[in-house]
XYZ file of C-alpha atoms in Angstrom:
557
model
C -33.073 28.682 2.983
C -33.145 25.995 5.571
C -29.534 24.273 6.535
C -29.974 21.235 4.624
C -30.147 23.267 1.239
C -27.263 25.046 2.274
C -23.697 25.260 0.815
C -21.227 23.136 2.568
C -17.624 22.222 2.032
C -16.428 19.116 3.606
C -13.502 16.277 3.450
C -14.284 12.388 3.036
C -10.869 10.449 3.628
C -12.048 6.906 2.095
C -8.602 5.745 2.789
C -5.430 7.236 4.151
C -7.117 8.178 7.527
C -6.359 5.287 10.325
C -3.754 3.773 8.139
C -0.671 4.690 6.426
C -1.698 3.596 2.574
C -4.134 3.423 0.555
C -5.077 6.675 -0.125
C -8.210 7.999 -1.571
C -9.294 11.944 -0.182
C -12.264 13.845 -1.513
C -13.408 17.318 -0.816
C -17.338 18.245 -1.376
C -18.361 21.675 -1.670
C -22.866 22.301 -2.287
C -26.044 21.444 -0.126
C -25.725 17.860 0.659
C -28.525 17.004 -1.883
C -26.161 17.953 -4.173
C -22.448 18.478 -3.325
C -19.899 18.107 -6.177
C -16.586 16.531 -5.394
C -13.035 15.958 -6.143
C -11.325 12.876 -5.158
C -7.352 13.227 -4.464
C -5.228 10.662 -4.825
C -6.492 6.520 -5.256
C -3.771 4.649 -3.666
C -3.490 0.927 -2.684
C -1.717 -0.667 0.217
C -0.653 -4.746 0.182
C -1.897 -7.377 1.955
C -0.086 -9.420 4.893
C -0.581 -12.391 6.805
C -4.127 -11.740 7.474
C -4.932 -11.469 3.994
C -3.732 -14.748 2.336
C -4.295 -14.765 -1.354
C -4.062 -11.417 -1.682
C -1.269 -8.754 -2.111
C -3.304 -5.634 -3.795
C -6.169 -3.470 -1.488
C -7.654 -1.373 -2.224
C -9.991 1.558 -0.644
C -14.100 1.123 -1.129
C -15.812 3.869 -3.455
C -19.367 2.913 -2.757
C -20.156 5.947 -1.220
C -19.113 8.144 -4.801
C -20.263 6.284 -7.538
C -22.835 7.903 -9.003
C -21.944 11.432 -7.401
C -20.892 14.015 -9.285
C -16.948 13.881 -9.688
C -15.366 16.944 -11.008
C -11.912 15.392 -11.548
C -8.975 13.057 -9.874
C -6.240 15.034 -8.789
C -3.181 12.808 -8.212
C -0.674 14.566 -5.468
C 2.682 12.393 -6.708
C 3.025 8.324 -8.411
C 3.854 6.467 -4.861
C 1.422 3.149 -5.117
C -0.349 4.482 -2.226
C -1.386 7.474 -4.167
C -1.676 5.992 -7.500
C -1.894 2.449 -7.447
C -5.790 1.679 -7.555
C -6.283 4.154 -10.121
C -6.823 1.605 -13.123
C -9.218 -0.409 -10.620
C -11.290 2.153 -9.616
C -11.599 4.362 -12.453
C -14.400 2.969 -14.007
C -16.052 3.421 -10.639
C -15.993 7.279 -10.461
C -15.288 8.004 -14.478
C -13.486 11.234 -14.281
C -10.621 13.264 -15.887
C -7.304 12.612 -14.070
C -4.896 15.852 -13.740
C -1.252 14.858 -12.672
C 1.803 16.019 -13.385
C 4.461 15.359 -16.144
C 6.151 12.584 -14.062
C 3.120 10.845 -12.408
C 1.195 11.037 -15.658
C 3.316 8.665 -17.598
C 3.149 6.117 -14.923
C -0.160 6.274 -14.477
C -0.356 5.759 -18.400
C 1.562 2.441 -18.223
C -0.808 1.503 -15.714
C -4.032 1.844 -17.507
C -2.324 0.468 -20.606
C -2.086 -2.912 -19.093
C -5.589 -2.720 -17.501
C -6.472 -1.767 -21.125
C -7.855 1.681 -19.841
C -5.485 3.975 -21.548
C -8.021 4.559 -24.541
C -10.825 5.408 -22.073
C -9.223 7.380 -19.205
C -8.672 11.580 -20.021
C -5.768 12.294 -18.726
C -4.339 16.025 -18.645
C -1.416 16.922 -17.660
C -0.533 19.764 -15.414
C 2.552 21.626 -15.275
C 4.683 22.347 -11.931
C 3.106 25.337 -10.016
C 0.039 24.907 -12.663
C -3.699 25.516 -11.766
C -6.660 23.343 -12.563
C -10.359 24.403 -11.957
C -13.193 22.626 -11.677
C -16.575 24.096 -10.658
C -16.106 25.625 -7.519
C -12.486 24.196 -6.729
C -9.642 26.244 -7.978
C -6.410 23.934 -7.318
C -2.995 25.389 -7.346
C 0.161 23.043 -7.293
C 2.038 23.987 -4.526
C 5.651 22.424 -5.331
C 7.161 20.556 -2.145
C 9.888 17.808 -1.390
C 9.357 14.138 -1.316
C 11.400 10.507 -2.101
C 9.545 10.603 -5.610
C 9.667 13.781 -8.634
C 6.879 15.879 -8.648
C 5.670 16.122 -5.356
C 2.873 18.538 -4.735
C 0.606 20.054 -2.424
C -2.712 21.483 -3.330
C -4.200 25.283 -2.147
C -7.852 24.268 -3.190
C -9.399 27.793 -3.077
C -13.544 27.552 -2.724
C -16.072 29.843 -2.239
C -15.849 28.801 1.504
C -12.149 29.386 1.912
C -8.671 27.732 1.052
C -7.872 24.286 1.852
C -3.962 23.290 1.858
C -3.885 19.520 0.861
C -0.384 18.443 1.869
C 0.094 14.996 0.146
C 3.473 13.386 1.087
C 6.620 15.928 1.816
C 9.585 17.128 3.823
C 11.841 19.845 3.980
C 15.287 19.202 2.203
C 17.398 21.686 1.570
C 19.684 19.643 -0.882
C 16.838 17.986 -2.670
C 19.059 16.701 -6.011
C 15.897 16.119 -7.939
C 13.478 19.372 -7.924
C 13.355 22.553 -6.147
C 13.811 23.284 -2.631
C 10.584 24.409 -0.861
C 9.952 27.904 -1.063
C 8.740 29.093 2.590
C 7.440 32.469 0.906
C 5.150 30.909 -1.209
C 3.804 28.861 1.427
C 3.607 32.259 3.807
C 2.115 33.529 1.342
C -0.647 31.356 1.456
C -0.899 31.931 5.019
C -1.218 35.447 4.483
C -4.285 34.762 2.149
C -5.811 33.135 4.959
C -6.174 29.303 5.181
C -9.202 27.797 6.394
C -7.879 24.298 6.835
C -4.684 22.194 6.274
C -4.746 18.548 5.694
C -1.726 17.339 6.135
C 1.049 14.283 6.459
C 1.417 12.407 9.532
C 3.798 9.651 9.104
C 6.768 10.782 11.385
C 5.309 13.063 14.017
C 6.471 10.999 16.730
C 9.836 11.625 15.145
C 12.078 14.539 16.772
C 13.776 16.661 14.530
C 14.144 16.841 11.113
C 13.930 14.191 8.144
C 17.463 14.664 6.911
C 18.372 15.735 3.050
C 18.550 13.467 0.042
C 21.898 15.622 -0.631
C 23.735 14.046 2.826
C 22.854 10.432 1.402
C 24.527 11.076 -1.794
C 27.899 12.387 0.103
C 27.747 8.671 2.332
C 26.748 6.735 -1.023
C 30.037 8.080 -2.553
C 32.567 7.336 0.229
C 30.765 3.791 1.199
C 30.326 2.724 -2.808
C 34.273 3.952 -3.264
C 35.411 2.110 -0.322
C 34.244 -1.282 -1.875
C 36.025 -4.148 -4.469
C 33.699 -7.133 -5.619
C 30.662 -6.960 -6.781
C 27.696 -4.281 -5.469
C 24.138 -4.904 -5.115
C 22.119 -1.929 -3.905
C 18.590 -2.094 -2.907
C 16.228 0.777 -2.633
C 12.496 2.289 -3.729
C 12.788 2.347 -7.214
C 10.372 5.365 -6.645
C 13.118 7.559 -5.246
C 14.669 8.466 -8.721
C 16.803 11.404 -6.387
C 18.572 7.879 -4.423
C 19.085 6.463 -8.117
C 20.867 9.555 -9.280
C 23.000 9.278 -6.569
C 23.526 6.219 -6.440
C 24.357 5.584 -10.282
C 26.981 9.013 -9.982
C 28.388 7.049 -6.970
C 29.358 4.065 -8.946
C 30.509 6.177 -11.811
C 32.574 8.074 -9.606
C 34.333 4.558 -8.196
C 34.840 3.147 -11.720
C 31.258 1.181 -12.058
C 28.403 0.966 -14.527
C 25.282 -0.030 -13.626
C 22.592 -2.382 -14.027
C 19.034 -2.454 -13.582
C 17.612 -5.677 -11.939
C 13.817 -5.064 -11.429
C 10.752 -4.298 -13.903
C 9.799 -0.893 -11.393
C 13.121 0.020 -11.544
C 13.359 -0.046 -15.384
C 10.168 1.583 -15.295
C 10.419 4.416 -13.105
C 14.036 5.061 -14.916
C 12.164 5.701 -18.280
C 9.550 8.062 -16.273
C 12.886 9.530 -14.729
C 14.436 10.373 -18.728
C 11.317 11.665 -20.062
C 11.093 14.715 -17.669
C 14.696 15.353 -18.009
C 16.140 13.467 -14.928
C 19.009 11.343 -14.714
C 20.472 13.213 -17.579
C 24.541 12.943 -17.958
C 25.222 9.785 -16.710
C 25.793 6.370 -18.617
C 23.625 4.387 -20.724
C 22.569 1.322 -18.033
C 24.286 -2.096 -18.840
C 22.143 -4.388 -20.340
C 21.131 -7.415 -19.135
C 23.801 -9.916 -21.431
C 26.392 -7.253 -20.429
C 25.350 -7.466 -16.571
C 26.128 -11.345 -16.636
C 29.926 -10.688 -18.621
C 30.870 -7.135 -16.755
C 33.621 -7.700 -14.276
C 33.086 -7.854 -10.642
C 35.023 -4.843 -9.405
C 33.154 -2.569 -12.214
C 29.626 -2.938 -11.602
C 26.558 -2.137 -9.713
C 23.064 -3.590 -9.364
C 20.546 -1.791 -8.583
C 17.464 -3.323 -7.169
C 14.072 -3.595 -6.181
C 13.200 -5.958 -2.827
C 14.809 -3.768 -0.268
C 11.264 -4.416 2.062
C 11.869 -8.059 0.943
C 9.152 -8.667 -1.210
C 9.443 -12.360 -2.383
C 9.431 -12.054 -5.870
C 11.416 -8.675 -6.538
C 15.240 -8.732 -7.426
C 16.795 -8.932 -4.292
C 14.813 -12.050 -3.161
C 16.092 -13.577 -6.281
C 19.757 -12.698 -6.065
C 19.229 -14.446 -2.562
C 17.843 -17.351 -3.353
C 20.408 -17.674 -6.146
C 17.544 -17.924 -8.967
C 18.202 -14.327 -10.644
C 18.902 -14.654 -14.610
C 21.827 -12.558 -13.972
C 22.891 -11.307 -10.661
C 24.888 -13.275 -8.914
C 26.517 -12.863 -5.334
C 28.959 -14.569 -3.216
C 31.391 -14.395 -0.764
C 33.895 -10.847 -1.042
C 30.364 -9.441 -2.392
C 28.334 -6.606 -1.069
C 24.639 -5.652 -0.367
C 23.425 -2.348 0.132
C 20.375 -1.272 1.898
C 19.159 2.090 1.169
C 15.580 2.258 2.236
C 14.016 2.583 5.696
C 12.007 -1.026 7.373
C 8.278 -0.101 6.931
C 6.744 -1.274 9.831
C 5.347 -4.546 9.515
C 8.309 -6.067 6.995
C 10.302 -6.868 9.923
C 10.790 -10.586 9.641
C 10.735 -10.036 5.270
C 13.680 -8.233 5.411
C 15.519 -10.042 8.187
C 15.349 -13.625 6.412
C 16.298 -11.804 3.163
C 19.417 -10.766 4.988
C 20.133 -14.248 6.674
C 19.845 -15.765 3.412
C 22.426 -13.277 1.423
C 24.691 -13.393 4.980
C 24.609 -17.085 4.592
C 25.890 -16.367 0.798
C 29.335 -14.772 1.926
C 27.898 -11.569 1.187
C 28.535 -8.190 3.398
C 25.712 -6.349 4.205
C 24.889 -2.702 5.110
C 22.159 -1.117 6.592
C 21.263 2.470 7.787
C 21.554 0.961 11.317
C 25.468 -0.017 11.258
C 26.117 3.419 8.376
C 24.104 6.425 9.280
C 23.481 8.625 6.322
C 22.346 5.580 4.012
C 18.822 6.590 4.008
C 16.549 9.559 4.895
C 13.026 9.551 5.094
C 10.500 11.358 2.652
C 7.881 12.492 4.875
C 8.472 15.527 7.895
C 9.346 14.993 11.244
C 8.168 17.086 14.339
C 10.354 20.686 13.738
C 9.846 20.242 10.474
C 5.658 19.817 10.892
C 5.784 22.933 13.608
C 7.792 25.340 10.478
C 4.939 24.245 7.971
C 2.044 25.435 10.689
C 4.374 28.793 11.423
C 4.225 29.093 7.331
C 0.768 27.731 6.906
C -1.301 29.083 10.289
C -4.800 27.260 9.107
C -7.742 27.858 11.355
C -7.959 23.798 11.042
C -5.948 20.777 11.648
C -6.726 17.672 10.133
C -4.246 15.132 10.080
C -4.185 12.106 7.583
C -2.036 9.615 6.518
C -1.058 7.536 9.558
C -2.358 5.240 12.201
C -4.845 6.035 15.284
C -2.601 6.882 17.401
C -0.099 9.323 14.519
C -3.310 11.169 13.702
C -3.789 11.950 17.692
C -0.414 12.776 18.137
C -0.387 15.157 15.108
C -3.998 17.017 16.445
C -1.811 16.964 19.752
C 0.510 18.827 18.164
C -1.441 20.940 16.370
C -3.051 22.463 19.311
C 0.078 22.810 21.229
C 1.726 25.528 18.286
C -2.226 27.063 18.270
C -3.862 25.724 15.794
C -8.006 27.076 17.151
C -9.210 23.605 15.252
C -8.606 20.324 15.084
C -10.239 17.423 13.560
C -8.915 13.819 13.608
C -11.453 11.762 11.347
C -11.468 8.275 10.607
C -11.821 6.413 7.215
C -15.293 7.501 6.290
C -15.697 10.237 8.827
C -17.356 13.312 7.149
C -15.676 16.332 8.028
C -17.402 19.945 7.976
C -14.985 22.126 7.027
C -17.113 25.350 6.675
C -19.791 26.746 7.586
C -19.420 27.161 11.319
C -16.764 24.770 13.568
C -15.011 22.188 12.351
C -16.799 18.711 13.362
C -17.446 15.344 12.335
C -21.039 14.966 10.667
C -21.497 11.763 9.320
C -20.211 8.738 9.154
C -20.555 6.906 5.228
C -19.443 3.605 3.952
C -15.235 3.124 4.023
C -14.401 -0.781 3.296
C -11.657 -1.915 1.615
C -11.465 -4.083 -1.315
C -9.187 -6.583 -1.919
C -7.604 -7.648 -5.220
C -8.090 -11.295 -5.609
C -7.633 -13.809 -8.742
C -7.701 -10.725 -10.617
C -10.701 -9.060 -9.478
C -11.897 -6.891 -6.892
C -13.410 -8.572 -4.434
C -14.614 -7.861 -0.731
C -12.785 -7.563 2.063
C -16.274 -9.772 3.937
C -16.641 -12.013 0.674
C -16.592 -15.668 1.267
C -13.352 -16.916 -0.279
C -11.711 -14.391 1.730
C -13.150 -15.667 4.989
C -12.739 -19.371 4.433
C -9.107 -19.034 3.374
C -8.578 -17.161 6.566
C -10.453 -19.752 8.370
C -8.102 -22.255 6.821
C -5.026 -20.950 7.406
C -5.499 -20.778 11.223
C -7.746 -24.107 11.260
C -7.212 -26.089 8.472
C -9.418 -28.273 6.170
C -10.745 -31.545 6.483
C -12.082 -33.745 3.160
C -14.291 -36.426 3.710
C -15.894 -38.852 1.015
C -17.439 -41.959 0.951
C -20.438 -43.382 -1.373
C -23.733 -43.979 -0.488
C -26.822 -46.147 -2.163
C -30.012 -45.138 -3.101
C -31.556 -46.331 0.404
C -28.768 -43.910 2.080
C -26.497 -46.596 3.636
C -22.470 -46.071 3.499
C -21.166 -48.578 0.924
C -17.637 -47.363 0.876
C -14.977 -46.699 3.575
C -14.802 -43.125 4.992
C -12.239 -41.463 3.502
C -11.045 -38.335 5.730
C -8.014 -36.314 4.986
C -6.330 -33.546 6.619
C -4.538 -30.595 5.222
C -2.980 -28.023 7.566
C -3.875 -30.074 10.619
C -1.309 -31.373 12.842
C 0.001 -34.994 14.491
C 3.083 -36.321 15.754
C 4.495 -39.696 17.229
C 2.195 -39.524 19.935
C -0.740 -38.984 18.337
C -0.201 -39.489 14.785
C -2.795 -37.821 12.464
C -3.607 -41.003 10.638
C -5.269 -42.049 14.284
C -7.023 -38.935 14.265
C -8.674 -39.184 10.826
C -9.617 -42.582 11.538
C -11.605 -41.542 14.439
C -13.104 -38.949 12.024
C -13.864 -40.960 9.663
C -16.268 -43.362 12.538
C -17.373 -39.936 13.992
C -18.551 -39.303 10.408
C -20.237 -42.585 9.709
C -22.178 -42.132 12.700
C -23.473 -39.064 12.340
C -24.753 -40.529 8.913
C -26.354 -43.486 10.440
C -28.644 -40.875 13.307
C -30.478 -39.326 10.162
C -33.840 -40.353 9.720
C -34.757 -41.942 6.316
C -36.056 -38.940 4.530
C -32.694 -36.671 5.631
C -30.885 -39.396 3.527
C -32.435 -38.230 0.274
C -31.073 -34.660 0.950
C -27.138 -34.317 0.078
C -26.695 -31.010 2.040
C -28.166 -32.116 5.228
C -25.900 -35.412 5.272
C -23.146 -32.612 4.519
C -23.840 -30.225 7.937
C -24.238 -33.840 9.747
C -20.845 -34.711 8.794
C -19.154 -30.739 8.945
C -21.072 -30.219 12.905
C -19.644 -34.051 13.765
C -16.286 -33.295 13.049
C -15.803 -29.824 13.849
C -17.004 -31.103 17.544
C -14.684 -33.989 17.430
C -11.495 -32.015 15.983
C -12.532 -29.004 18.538
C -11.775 -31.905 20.988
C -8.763 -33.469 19.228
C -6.835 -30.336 18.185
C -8.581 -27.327 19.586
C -9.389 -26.530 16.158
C -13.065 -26.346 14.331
C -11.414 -26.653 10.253
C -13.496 -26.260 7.082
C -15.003 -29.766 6.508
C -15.835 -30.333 2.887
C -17.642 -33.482 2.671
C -18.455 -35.245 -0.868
C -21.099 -38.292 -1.323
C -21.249 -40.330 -4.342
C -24.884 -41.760 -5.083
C -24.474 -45.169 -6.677
């Protein structure tokens, strides 16, 4: 049988590889002709300043439409695990297998997408097994800032893959079971041919800290307070909400939901049997009447995010949360990277409110993170002992690091791929051997557009060099009958050099360029336009050191 015929199994990160986000994992096992796959996890991650317009992305699944998908195994509900699911389904068309937890928010999801009819969803229990063709996936319970957290021992006729998703060790977990080290040993004992696995904090020393020691500085911080309490966190982390709304109990408080994920991931929370035993949540009428000293909100916005609850309460525009001076604002979330200046202006704008504010900076103990930091990475290869590394879920220079790493505890293997590097797991040495389509897709007006299309590029181009309008009218023999009218948007002037002076040059820049085309270029609208666009772009490029979008529309009279 010559190579190319033969069985393979190898890992495709689409998404989740060079990035933290967005992630969308497959595993392949067949001759190449042929391979059947799994995909774990379809995640999103949000846009920035160099996306304007756009707040969803998603990863690219060119390369597996129209391959043979066995299933969609979903690791745990975070957005970057979940939250291109309704998009992308009808791309790949398979069953979905998630647990309790993560299947009913996955099931709101593709109800509003209007999916929920179409998708097959099973659900799997904790610790529960799920085969498909040559895969045979065991959930492999771990720790995480969301329920239902779970690894995957994907045993194949090559050999058994440990699929990590997101987790830490916490021994005081409040919501789930502690990690078991036996039954991951135990998989090392079976013999694990590679480990894919989380990379977030391995340039963190130490460990990640327990869910348990934030409840303990909730208590004494929420207890310590009079006036009103707002408290922003992931809604995802029902373990923080627990805490959080026995906290407030505890000092005399009810609280109060202010945030659609928050509501939703509560009613995921109850129908698994979480946040049991405490108090009904106050409703919103009741949240506007209750008195100061006896309430809490909880909120969404903690990252800042301009439309969530938080934001709101800042801005004073919130239906029913209202804060002021003798008021408080708790932060119990981490700053992702890259929300730096979100966050900050949310807090100068509830500072300049009167309100006090506290962060995990100024009151250790307010926050841990989900994901494993170095010790706690070297224990899970001492459990684990895979003959290959392959880290995922992190920037370049995280996935190095972790391969670093890796090797150092002894680790024969490592591979760090890319998005869209195709790894060979088995047969023979690990290695890169192929490199396939990994774009992203961006979310935009509603549709999935991408990330090269043309709106996206000119509203980029805009936003750094603005856009200049020109129109004038024009007879049949192609003279200019009207004025020039040019007018800037985004483009700047001052008392010196007002921008009225600077269209006005435009606008004679424009006129000329009209008045050098021969006759017959005067019959053709679209060459007068690219006369007019190359004229001013030159002349602005002079003027402002900027070449804008020139839109230029000519009325035939």
């Amino acid at each position: 049988m010559s190579k190319k015929n033969s069985d393979e199994l190898v890992f495709l990160p689409l998404g989740g590889s060079d990035e933290v986000g967005m992630n969308l994992n497959l595993y392949g096992f067949g001759p190449a002709h042929a391979r059947q796959w799994i995909v774990v996890d379809v995640g999103v991650t949000f846009g920035d300043l160099s996306t304007p317009g756009v707040d969803v992305i998603t990863p690219d699944p060119a390369f597996v439409e129209g391959e043979t998908i066995l299933g969609i195994v979903l690791t745990h509900a975070h957005e970057d695990h979940i939250g291109a699911l309704a998009w992308l389904w009808p791309r790949m068309k398979a069953p979905v297998y998630a647990t309790p937890f993560t299947a009913f928010l996955i099931r709101e999801k593709l109800r509003d997408a209007g999916l929920l009819d179409e998708v097959e969803i099973i659900e799997v229990p904790l610790g529960g097994n799920i085969r498909l063709g040559p895969f045979d996936i065991t959930l492999v319970t771990l720790a995480h800032s969301i329920p239902e957290p779970n690894g995957l021992a994907i045993r194949t006729p090559a050999g058994l893959v440990l699929h990590t998703g997101d987790w830490k060790l916490d021994p005081d977990p409040i919501t789930g079971a502690v990690t078991d080290p036996a039954k991951l040993g135990a998989l090392g004992d079976e013999g694990v041919l590679a480990m894919v696995c989380d990379s977030t904090n391995v340039f963190v020393e130490g460990r990640a800290g327990s869910e348990g020691e934030v409840r303990k500085a909730l208590g004494e911080l929420i207890a310590s307070l009079s006036g009103r309490i707002a408290l922003g966190c992931f809604a995802s982390n029902v373990a923080r909400m627990d805490s959080v709304c026995r906290a407030a109990e505890a000092a005399g408080r009810r609280v109060a939901l202010a945030g659609r994920s928050m509501h939703r991931i509560a009613a995921a929370a109850r129908s698994v049997g979480l946040l049991s035993g405490l108090q009904p949540f106050l409703s919103d009428q009741q949240a506007r009447e209750w008195p100061a000293d006896e309430i809490l909100y909880l909120c969404t916005g903690s990252q800042g995010e301009p439309r969530a609850a938080l934001s709101r309460v800042a801005d004073g525009t919130h239906p029913y949360v209202r804060l002021g001076k003798g008021d408080h604002c708790i932060f119990s979330s981490r700053i992702i990277p890259g929300n730096e200046l979100s966050i900050g202006a949310l807090q100068d704008r509830l500072s300049d409110r009167g309100v006090r504010l506290y962060t995990e900076k100024d009151h250790p103990g307010l926050h841990v993170s989900g994901h494993p930091c170095r010790e706690e990475l070297r224990e899970m290869y001492r459990w684990v002992r895979p003959r290959i590394a392959v880290p995922t879920h992190g920037v370049r220079r995280f996935l190095v690091e972790h391969a670093n790493l890796a090797r150092d505890l002894g680790i024969p293997e490592t591979v760090a791929p890319r998005n869209g590097d195709l790894v060979r797991l088995w047969p023979g040495a690990a290695q890169i051997i192929d490199e396939v389509p990994a774009g992203r897709l961006y979310v935009d007006g509603g549709r999935l557009v991408s990330e090269e299309g043309e709106a996206i590029r000119e509203r980029r181009h805009a936003s750094t060099n603005g856009v200049l309008v020109v129109s004038f009218a024009m007879d049949r023999r192609g003279r200019v009958v009207s004025d020039i009218d040019v007018r800037g948007i985004g483009l700047p002037g001052d008392a010196e050099s007002p921008l009225g002076d600077a269209l006005d040059e435009l606008a004679e820049r424009a006129e000329q360029a009209v008045k050098a085309l021969r006759d017959e270029a005067l019959e053709d609208e679209l060459v007068i336009e690219q006369a007019v666009a190359r004229a001013l772009k030159k002349a602005s490029q002079r003027i402002w050191d900027r070449r804008p979008i020139v839109e230029t529309i000519v009325l035939r009279l």
